Short mmCIF file of C-alpha atoms in Angstrom, two decimals:
data_model
loop_
_atom_site.label_atom_id
_atom_site.label_comp_id
_atom_site.label_asym_id
_atom_site.label_seq_id
_atom_site.Cartn_x
_atom_site.Cartn_y
_atom_site.Cartn_z
CA MET B 1 60.70 101.76 207.06
CA PHE B 2 61.40 100.10 203.74
CA GLY B 3 62.38 96.90 205.55
CA ALA B 4 59.02 96.85 207.33
CA ILE B 5 57.16 97.41 204.07
CA LYS B 6 59.18 94.63 202.43
CA SER B 7 58.41 92.21 205.26
CA VAL B 8 54.69 93.03 205.04
CA LEU B 9 54.68 92.50 201.28
CA ASP B 10 56.62 89.24 201.64
CA GLY B 11 54.09 88.04 204.20
CA ILE B 12 51.16 88.91 201.94
CA THR B 13 52.85 87.18 199.00
CA ALA B 14 53.52 84.06 201.07
CA ARG B 15 49.90 83.88 202.23
CA MET B 16 48.60 84.36 198.69
CA GLY B 17 50.74 81.53 197.42
CA GLY B 18 53.31 83.55 195.44
CA GLU B 19 54.09 81.91 192.12
CA LYS B 20 51.09 79.59 192.42
CA THR B 21 48.71 82.55 192.58
CA ILE B 22 50.38 84.17 189.56
CA ALA B 23 50.10 80.89 187.65
CA ASN B 24 46.38 80.66 188.49
CA ILE B 25 45.84 84.25 187.33
CA SER B 26 47.66 83.49 184.07
CA LYS B 27 45.46 80.45 183.49
CA SER B 28 42.33 82.61 183.95
CA SER B 29 43.54 85.49 181.78
CA ASP B 30 41.14 84.58 178.96
CA ILE B 31 38.19 84.83 181.36
CA VAL B 32 39.44 88.20 182.63
CA LEU B 33 39.63 89.50 179.05
CA VAL B 34 36.06 88.40 178.35
CA LEU B 35 34.90 90.09 181.57
CA VAL B 36 36.60 93.34 180.53
CA ILE B 37 34.80 93.30 177.18
CA VAL B 38 31.49 92.58 178.92
CA ALA B 39 32.16 95.44 181.36
CA ILE B 40 32.69 97.82 178.43
CA ILE B 41 29.31 96.83 176.98
CA VAL B 42 27.66 97.20 180.39
CA MET B 43 29.10 100.71 180.80
CA ILE B 44 27.56 101.72 177.49
CA ILE B 45 24.09 100.33 178.29
CA VAL B 46 23.61 100.41 182.07
CA PRO B 47 23.88 103.66 184.12
CA ILE B 48 26.95 103.49 186.37
CA PRO B 49 26.82 105.19 189.81
CA PRO B 50 29.37 107.97 190.44
CA TYR B 51 31.38 106.04 193.05
CA ALA B 52 31.84 103.16 190.57
CA LEU B 53 32.91 105.63 187.87
CA ASP B 54 35.79 106.71 190.11
CA TYR B 55 37.14 103.16 190.12
CA PHE B 56 36.74 102.82 186.35
CA ILE B 57 38.49 106.16 185.75
CA ALA B 58 41.32 105.17 188.09
CA LEU B 59 41.66 101.88 186.20
CA ASN B 60 41.90 103.81 182.92
CA LEU B 61 44.71 105.98 184.30
CA THR B 62 46.47 102.92 185.74
CA ALA B 63 46.42 101.08 182.40
CA ALA B 64 47.79 104.10 180.53
CA ILE B 65 50.62 104.69 183.02
CA THR B 66 51.53 100.99 183.13
CA LEU B 67 51.73 100.71 179.33
CA LEU B 68 53.87 103.85 179.15
CA VAL B 69 56.36 102.48 181.70
CA ILE B 70 56.46 99.07 180.00
CA SER B 71 57.23 100.71 176.64
CA VAL B 72 60.29 102.37 178.18
CA TYR B 73 61.72 99.04 179.40
CA ILE B 74 61.39 96.98 176.21
CA SER B 75 64.52 96.45 174.10
CA SER B 76 62.59 96.07 170.82
CA ALA B 77 59.06 96.63 169.61
CA VAL B 78 58.52 92.88 169.17
CA GLU B 79 58.63 92.43 172.95
CA LEU B 80 55.29 94.28 173.12
CA SER B 81 53.67 92.61 170.12
CA ILE B 82 50.26 92.63 171.85
CA PHE B 83 50.22 96.44 171.85
CA PRO B 84 47.91 96.85 168.79
CA SER B 85 45.27 94.67 170.46
CA LEU B 86 45.76 96.51 173.76
CA LEU B 87 45.36 99.77 171.87
CA LEU B 88 41.97 98.63 170.58
CA LEU B 89 40.82 97.46 174.03
CA THR B 90 41.93 100.63 175.83
CA THR B 91 40.27 102.79 173.17
CA LEU B 92 36.98 100.91 173.49
CA TYR B 93 37.20 101.07 177.28
CA ARG B 94 37.80 104.82 177.20
CA LEU B 95 34.90 105.43 174.82
CA GLY B 96 32.58 103.30 176.96
CA LEU B 97 33.70 105.27 180.00
CA ASN B 98 33.01 108.52 178.16
CA ILE B 99 29.47 107.40 177.39
CA ALA B 100 28.89 106.37 181.02
CA THR B 101 30.16 109.70 182.39
CA THR B 102 28.13 111.62 179.81
CA LYS B 103 24.93 109.98 181.04
CA GLN B 104 25.71 110.89 184.65
CA ILE B 105 26.65 114.48 183.77
CA LEU B 106 23.52 115.13 181.74
CA LEU B 107 21.12 113.26 184.05
CA HIS B 108 22.40 114.15 187.52
CA ALA B 109 25.20 116.71 187.03
CA ASP B 110 27.43 114.35 189.01
CA ALA B 111 30.07 112.00 187.58
CA GLY B 112 32.21 111.18 190.60
CA GLU B 113 34.92 112.82 192.65
CA ILE B 114 37.73 112.46 190.11
CA ILE B 115 35.93 114.39 187.38
CA PHE B 116 34.80 117.03 189.88
CA SER B 117 38.38 117.43 191.12
CA PHE B 118 39.75 117.73 187.59
CA GLY B 119 37.16 120.37 186.80
CA ASN B 120 37.85 122.43 189.93
CA PHE B 121 41.34 121.78 191.26
CA VAL B 122 43.30 121.14 188.07
CA VAL B 123 41.95 124.16 186.16
CA GLY B 124 41.22 126.29 189.23
CA GLY B 125 37.44 126.19 188.81
CA ASN B 126 37.67 128.35 185.67
CA PHE B 127 35.87 126.70 182.78
CA VAL B 128 37.51 129.03 180.23
CA VAL B 129 41.00 128.00 181.34
CA GLY B 130 39.88 124.38 181.46
CA GLY B 131 38.54 124.58 177.93
CA ILE B 132 41.80 126.07 176.64
CA ILE B 133 43.89 123.40 178.37
CA PHE B 134 41.62 120.68 177.01
CA LEU B 135 41.96 122.02 173.45
CA ILE B 136 45.74 122.27 173.79
CA ILE B 137 46.04 118.68 175.02
CA THR B 138 43.77 117.45 172.23
CA LEU B 139 45.70 119.33 169.54
CA VAL B 140 49.06 118.12 170.87
CA GLN B 141 47.82 114.56 170.93
CA PHE B 142 46.12 114.64 167.53
CA ILE B 143 48.47 116.78 165.43
CA VAL B 144 51.88 116.12 166.97
CA ILE B 145 52.00 112.67 168.54
CA VAL B 146 49.32 110.70 166.70
CA LYS B 147 50.22 111.99 163.23
CA GLY B 148 53.92 111.35 163.80
CA ALA B 149 53.42 107.87 165.22
CA GLU B 150 51.00 107.03 162.41
CA ARG B 151 53.54 108.04 159.77
CA VAL B 152 56.32 106.08 161.50
CA ALA B 153 54.12 102.98 161.71
CA GLU B 154 53.16 103.30 158.04
CA VAL B 155 56.78 103.59 156.87
CA ALA B 156 57.97 100.84 159.23
CA ALA B 157 55.27 98.46 157.97
CA ARG B 158 56.18 99.17 154.35
CA PHE B 159 59.92 98.71 154.81
CA THR B 160 59.51 95.64 157.01
CA LEU B 161 57.39 93.91 154.38
CA ASP B 162 59.82 94.90 151.61
CA ALA B 163 62.78 93.53 153.58
CA MET B 164 61.17 90.17 154.40
CA PRO B 165 62.37 88.26 151.28
CA GLY B 166 65.96 89.40 151.79
CA LYS B 167 65.91 88.42 155.46
CA GLN B 168 64.44 85.01 154.62
CA MET B 169 67.13 84.42 151.99
CA SER B 170 69.82 85.43 154.47
CA ILE B 171 68.52 82.94 157.02
CA ASP B 172 68.40 80.18 154.38
CA ALA B 173 71.97 80.97 153.34
CA ASP B 174 73.21 80.86 156.94
CA LEU B 175 71.35 77.58 157.47
CA ARG B 176 72.96 75.98 154.40
CA ALA B 177 76.39 77.26 155.43
CA GLY B 178 76.04 75.74 158.89
CA ILE B 179 76.11 79.03 160.77
CA LEU B 180 72.58 78.39 162.08
CA ASP B 181 70.92 75.15 163.02
CA SER B 182 67.28 74.37 162.27
CA ASP B 183 66.03 75.64 165.64
CA ASP B 184 67.83 78.98 165.30
CA ALA B 185 66.57 79.40 161.75
CA ARG B 186 63.00 78.64 162.82
CA GLU B 187 63.27 81.15 165.66
CA LYS B 188 64.59 83.87 163.35
CA ARG B 189 61.83 83.22 160.80
CA LEU B 190 59.19 83.50 163.52
CA LEU B 191 60.79 86.74 164.71
CA ILE B 192 60.68 88.22 161.20
CA GLN B 193 57.06 87.14 160.80
CA LYS B 194 56.09 88.61 164.17
CA GLU B 195 57.87 91.88 163.35
CA SER B 196 56.05 92.27 160.04
CA GLN B 197 52.69 91.49 161.66
CA LEU B 198 53.38 93.97 164.47
CA TYR B 199 54.16 96.93 162.23
CA GLY B 200 51.33 96.05 159.88
CA ALA B 201 48.91 95.98 162.82
CA MET B 202 50.35 99.22 164.25
CA ASP B 203 49.73 100.93 160.93
CA GLY B 204 46.02 100.25 161.33
CA ALA B 205 45.86 100.54 165.11
CA MET B 206 46.99 104.17 165.02
CA LYS B 207 43.63 104.96 163.42
CA PHE B 208 42.04 104.00 166.74
CA VAL B 209 44.07 106.66 168.56
CA LYS B 210 43.21 109.31 165.97
CA GLY B 211 39.51 108.45 166.13
CA ASP B 212 39.62 108.46 169.92
CA ALA B 213 41.03 112.00 169.98
CA ILE B 214 38.31 113.25 167.63
CA ALA B 215 35.57 111.43 169.57
CA GLY B 216 36.78 112.90 172.88
CA LEU B 217 36.57 116.44 171.49
CA VAL B 218 33.10 115.87 170.04
CA ILE B 219 31.79 114.24 173.25
CA THR B 220 33.01 117.18 175.34
CA LEU B 221 31.27 119.70 173.07
CA ILE B 222 28.08 117.64 173.19
CA ASN B 223 28.24 117.54 176.99
CA ILE B 224 28.60 121.33 177.21
CA VAL B 225 25.79 122.11 174.76
CA GLY B 226 23.49 119.37 176.06
CA GLY B 227 24.14 120.30 179.69
CA LEU B 228 23.37 123.96 178.98
CA ILE B 229 20.06 123.04 177.34
CA ILE B 230 19.07 120.60 180.09
CA GLY B 231 20.11 122.94 182.90
CA VAL B 232 18.17 125.94 181.57
CA THR B 233 15.06 124.20 180.23
CA LEU B 234 14.56 121.19 182.52
CA ASN B 235 16.35 122.06 185.77
CA ASN B 236 15.35 125.76 185.79
CA MET B 237 18.93 126.92 186.32
CA GLU B 238 20.30 130.34 185.48
CA ALA B 239 22.20 130.45 182.22
CA MET B 240 25.57 131.27 183.83
CA ASP B 241 25.06 128.66 186.55
CA ALA B 242 24.27 126.03 183.92
CA VAL B 243 27.30 127.06 181.85
CA ARG B 244 29.59 126.97 184.90
CA THR B 245 28.29 123.66 186.25
CA TYR B 246 28.10 121.64 183.06
CA SER B 247 31.19 123.20 181.49
CA LEU B 248 33.37 122.33 184.48
CA LEU B 249 32.01 118.78 184.59
CA SER B 250 32.35 118.32 180.83
CA ILE B 251 35.88 119.74 180.75
CA GLY B 252 36.83 117.62 183.77
CA ASP B 253 35.46 114.58 181.97
CA GLY B 254 37.38 115.54 178.84
CA LEU B 255 40.65 115.98 180.74
CA VAL B 256 40.19 112.69 182.60
CA SER B 257 39.72 111.01 179.23
CA GLN B 258 42.35 112.88 177.21
CA ILE B 259 45.24 112.51 179.68
CA PRO B 260 45.19 108.67 179.52
CA ALA B 261 44.69 108.94 175.76
CA LEU B 262 47.75 111.21 175.59
CA LEU B 263 49.79 108.68 177.59
CA ILE B 264 48.64 105.88 175.28
CA SER B 265 49.61 107.99 172.25
CA ILE B 266 53.07 108.58 173.73
CA THR B 267 53.35 104.82 174.33
CA ALA B 268 52.44 104.15 170.70
CA GLY B 269 55.07 106.65 169.58
CA ILE B 270 57.75 105.01 171.74
CA VAL B 271 56.86 101.52 170.51
CA THR B 272 56.82 102.47 166.82
CA THR B 273 60.04 104.50 166.99
CA ARG B 274 61.94 101.97 169.13
CA VAL B 275 65.07 100.71 167.39
CA SER B 276 65.99 97.14 168.31
CA SER B 277 69.02 96.82 170.58
CA ASP B 278 71.66 94.08 170.53
CA ASP B 279 71.50 93.80 174.32
CA PRO B 280 68.31 92.00 175.42
CA ASP B 281 68.53 93.66 178.86
CA SER B 282 68.70 97.21 177.50
CA ASN B 283 65.92 99.78 177.76
CA LEU B 284 65.19 103.21 176.34
CA GLY B 285 66.73 105.09 179.25
CA ALA B 286 69.93 103.03 179.13
CA ASP B 287 70.27 103.54 175.37
CA ILE B 288 69.71 107.29 175.67
CA SER B 289 72.26 107.69 178.46
CA ALA B 290 74.83 105.46 176.73
CA GLN B 291 74.64 107.36 173.44
CA PHE B 292 74.20 110.79 175.02
CA LEU B 293 77.22 110.44 177.30
CA LYS B 294 79.52 109.36 174.47
CA GLN B 295 79.95 112.98 173.36
CA PRO B 296 81.60 114.97 176.19
CA LYS B 297 82.67 117.76 173.84
CA ALA B 298 79.05 118.34 172.87
CA LEU B 299 78.13 118.68 176.55
CA LEU B 300 80.94 121.19 177.13
CA ILE B 301 79.89 123.26 174.12
CA SER B 302 76.26 123.17 175.28
CA ALA B 303 77.38 124.41 178.71
CA GLY B 304 79.16 127.33 177.05
CA ILE B 305 76.04 128.19 175.02
CA LEU B 306 73.93 128.14 178.19
CA ILE B 307 76.35 130.53 179.89
CA ALA B 308 76.11 132.87 176.90
CA MET B 309 72.29 132.73 177.02
CA GLY B 310 72.38 133.57 180.72
CA MET B 311 74.30 136.75 179.88
CA ILE B 312 71.47 138.09 177.69
CA PRO B 313 70.00 141.21 179.34
CA GLY B 314 66.71 140.45 181.05
CA PHE B 315 67.23 136.70 181.21
CA PRO B 316 67.40 135.14 184.71
CA ILE B 317 70.99 134.00 185.13
CA ALA B 318 70.43 131.43 187.92
CA PRO B 319 68.70 128.63 185.92
CA PHE B 320 71.09 128.94 182.99
CA MET B 321 74.16 128.90 185.25
CA PHE B 322 72.81 125.91 187.18
CA LEU B 323 72.20 123.88 184.02
CA ALA B 324 75.52 125.00 182.53
CA SER B 325 77.34 123.89 185.68
CA VAL B 326 75.69 120.47 185.64
CA MET B 327 76.38 119.85 181.95
CA GLY B 328 79.89 121.26 182.23
CA MET B 329 80.83 119.01 185.14
CA ILE B 330 79.40 115.92 183.44
CA GLY B 331 81.13 116.76 180.16
CA TYR B 332 84.47 117.49 181.84
CA ALA B 333 84.35 114.26 183.86
CA LEU B 334 83.60 112.22 180.73
CA TRP B 335 86.31 114.02 178.74
CA THR B 336 89.00 113.44 181.38
CA THR B 337 87.99 109.78 181.61
CA GLN B 338 88.37 109.36 177.85
CA GLN B 339 91.76 111.10 177.91
CA MET B 340 93.02 108.86 180.72
CA ARG B 341 91.93 105.73 178.87
CA ALA B 342 93.64 106.92 175.68
CA GLU B 343 96.90 107.66 177.55
CA GLN B 344 96.82 104.27 179.25
CA ALA B 345 96.32 102.53 175.91
CA MET B 346 99.23 104.45 174.33
CA THR B 347 101.49 103.68 177.31
CA ALA B 348 100.66 99.98 177.19
CA ALA B 349 101.30 99.88 173.44
CA GLY B 350 104.65 101.71 173.62
CA THR B 351 106.38 100.00 176.57
CA GLY B 352 105.92 96.32 175.74
CA GLY B 353 108.06 95.73 172.61
CA GLY B 354 108.25 92.11 171.59
CA ALA B 355 107.19 90.86 175.00
CA ALA B 356 104.13 93.03 174.90
CA THR B 357 103.30 91.58 171.52
CA ALA B 358 103.65 88.08 172.89
CA THR B 359 101.52 88.77 175.93
CA ALA B 360 98.99 91.02 174.24
CA PRO B 361 95.41 89.86 174.62
CA THR B 362 93.86 88.07 171.71
CA VAL B 363 91.59 90.27 169.64
CA SER B 364 88.04 89.02 169.77
CA THR B 365 86.70 88.52 166.27
CA THR B 366 83.58 86.58 167.09
CA VAL B 367 80.26 87.68 165.73
CA LYS B 368 77.22 87.38 167.97
CA GLY B 369 74.96 84.54 166.86
CA HIS B 370 77.59 82.92 164.60
CA LYS B 371 80.11 80.13 165.05
CA VAL B 372 83.86 80.80 164.89
CA VAL B 373 85.33 78.19 162.55
CA SER B 374 89.09 78.73 163.04
CA GLY B 375 91.43 78.18 165.93
CA GLY B 376 91.35 81.71 167.36
CA GLY B 377 93.55 84.77 167.12
CA ILE B 378 93.51 87.67 164.72
CA ASP B 379 92.92 85.42 161.70
CA SER B 380 89.71 83.96 163.11
CA TYR B 381 86.63 84.41 161.02
CA ALA B 382 83.01 83.97 161.98
CA LEU B 383 81.55 82.85 158.69
CA THR B 384 81.61 79.43 157.03
CA LEU B 385 83.06 79.94 153.56
CA PRO B 386 81.85 77.50 150.84
CA VAL B 387 84.59 75.70 148.85
CA ILE B 388 83.99 74.66 145.24
CA LEU B 389 86.28 71.88 143.94
CA GLU B 390 86.35 71.12 140.21
CA MET B 391 87.41 67.56 139.27
CA GLY B 392 87.87 65.58 136.12
CA THR B 393 85.75 62.67 134.94
CA GLU B 394 88.25 60.03 136.14
CA MET B 395 88.17 61.43 139.65
CA SER B 396 84.36 61.40 139.63
CA LYS B 397 84.40 57.70 138.69
CA MET B 398 86.80 56.94 141.54
CA ILE B 399 84.52 58.73 144.00
CA GLN B 400 81.49 56.79 142.81
CA LEU B 401 83.34 53.48 143.09
CA SER B 402 84.61 54.30 146.59
CA GLN B 403 81.09 55.20 147.70
CA LYS B 404 79.86 51.80 146.49
CA GLY B 405 82.67 50.04 148.40
CA LYS B 406 84.24 48.56 145.27
CA GLU B 407 87.50 50.44 145.55
CA VAL B 408 89.74 51.98 148.15
CA SER B 409 88.92 55.61 148.80
CA PHE B 410 90.83 58.02 146.59
CA ILE B 411 91.68 60.04 149.71
CA ASP B 412 93.45 56.99 151.18
CA GLN B 413 95.40 56.64 147.96
CA MET B 414 96.58 60.26 148.11
CA ILE B 415 97.75 60.06 151.75
CA PRO B 416 101.11 58.20 152.11
#
């Protein structure tokens, strides 16, 4: 089945031109961006039919999910340096979509199938439950995620700007010492500049997310109150029917808007809290697993605590025992692997004697990004050490004369 799908996709890619099509899309990306901004303005001014709103809402969800997945796969925040600008665009798009759906809800009590499904299927057709879920999502987004990410961005921007002079001086010192060439130094300076601009922009861009959360809550309340007034006074609906109809639509609209906003807030939190990794191919999941699985004893102790919690009267024992078994097996496997490696290292160190010393592998003392300036071995060093030589006045005169070609070099005189 997967082979058939792959062949179909390969055929479509071949017909579309593959890399040529991607290159053409990249060349027209500026036009696409302008069209997106124009579409946001059109959504605010022109009434959008319900079937078109479904596509716009699906696009909003797609953008939020895509950004979240991309944030997991970056190795440093600088790799997503366009995120502050994307945050502004997605916020404007979501607010324009809110205005468009509000017009359809208040005018026709119809804002598309997605909003209707969120209002009925997701919350079970109960507008009270839907309102509670909407408030919980809004509070979690505003108080927990947005406030935390905003504080992290503020502190990161401050410390990044404070550390810039020291980093610049370090690059200049490495350049003078010969550790870096001019191209490497230029690249590192650009990286430092981009990092400072990113965190400075993130510090301000988090205000967009906070304002979006507040605006979503206010728009939902306006939809409920305005829909109740319009339904009772203009559409001659019963009060409960108006409350049920417009509340479900308004809450569905709020959930459709707040869930992508929540995903964007999580993305902002991941980007601002991402610590740069030495491996350019690393990602958040790989870093978590690598650091989490380094502590097998912690996993074994956690398994024991889970077993003890399962023994508490009234607690269901099955989930705790299942999780304890999984963590215990993983911890035991990691612990036995570490023990075997330690025993093998001790055996190799104790059985070689002088021959083992002669055939022992050379210890790597290289530093990533620096040049090793000695012949190798344990005494290798990865830094160029400056040498200061003090000379007398007579020696200085000899050097000056040798440079002018009037005398034989003093080095030639010292070498027999």
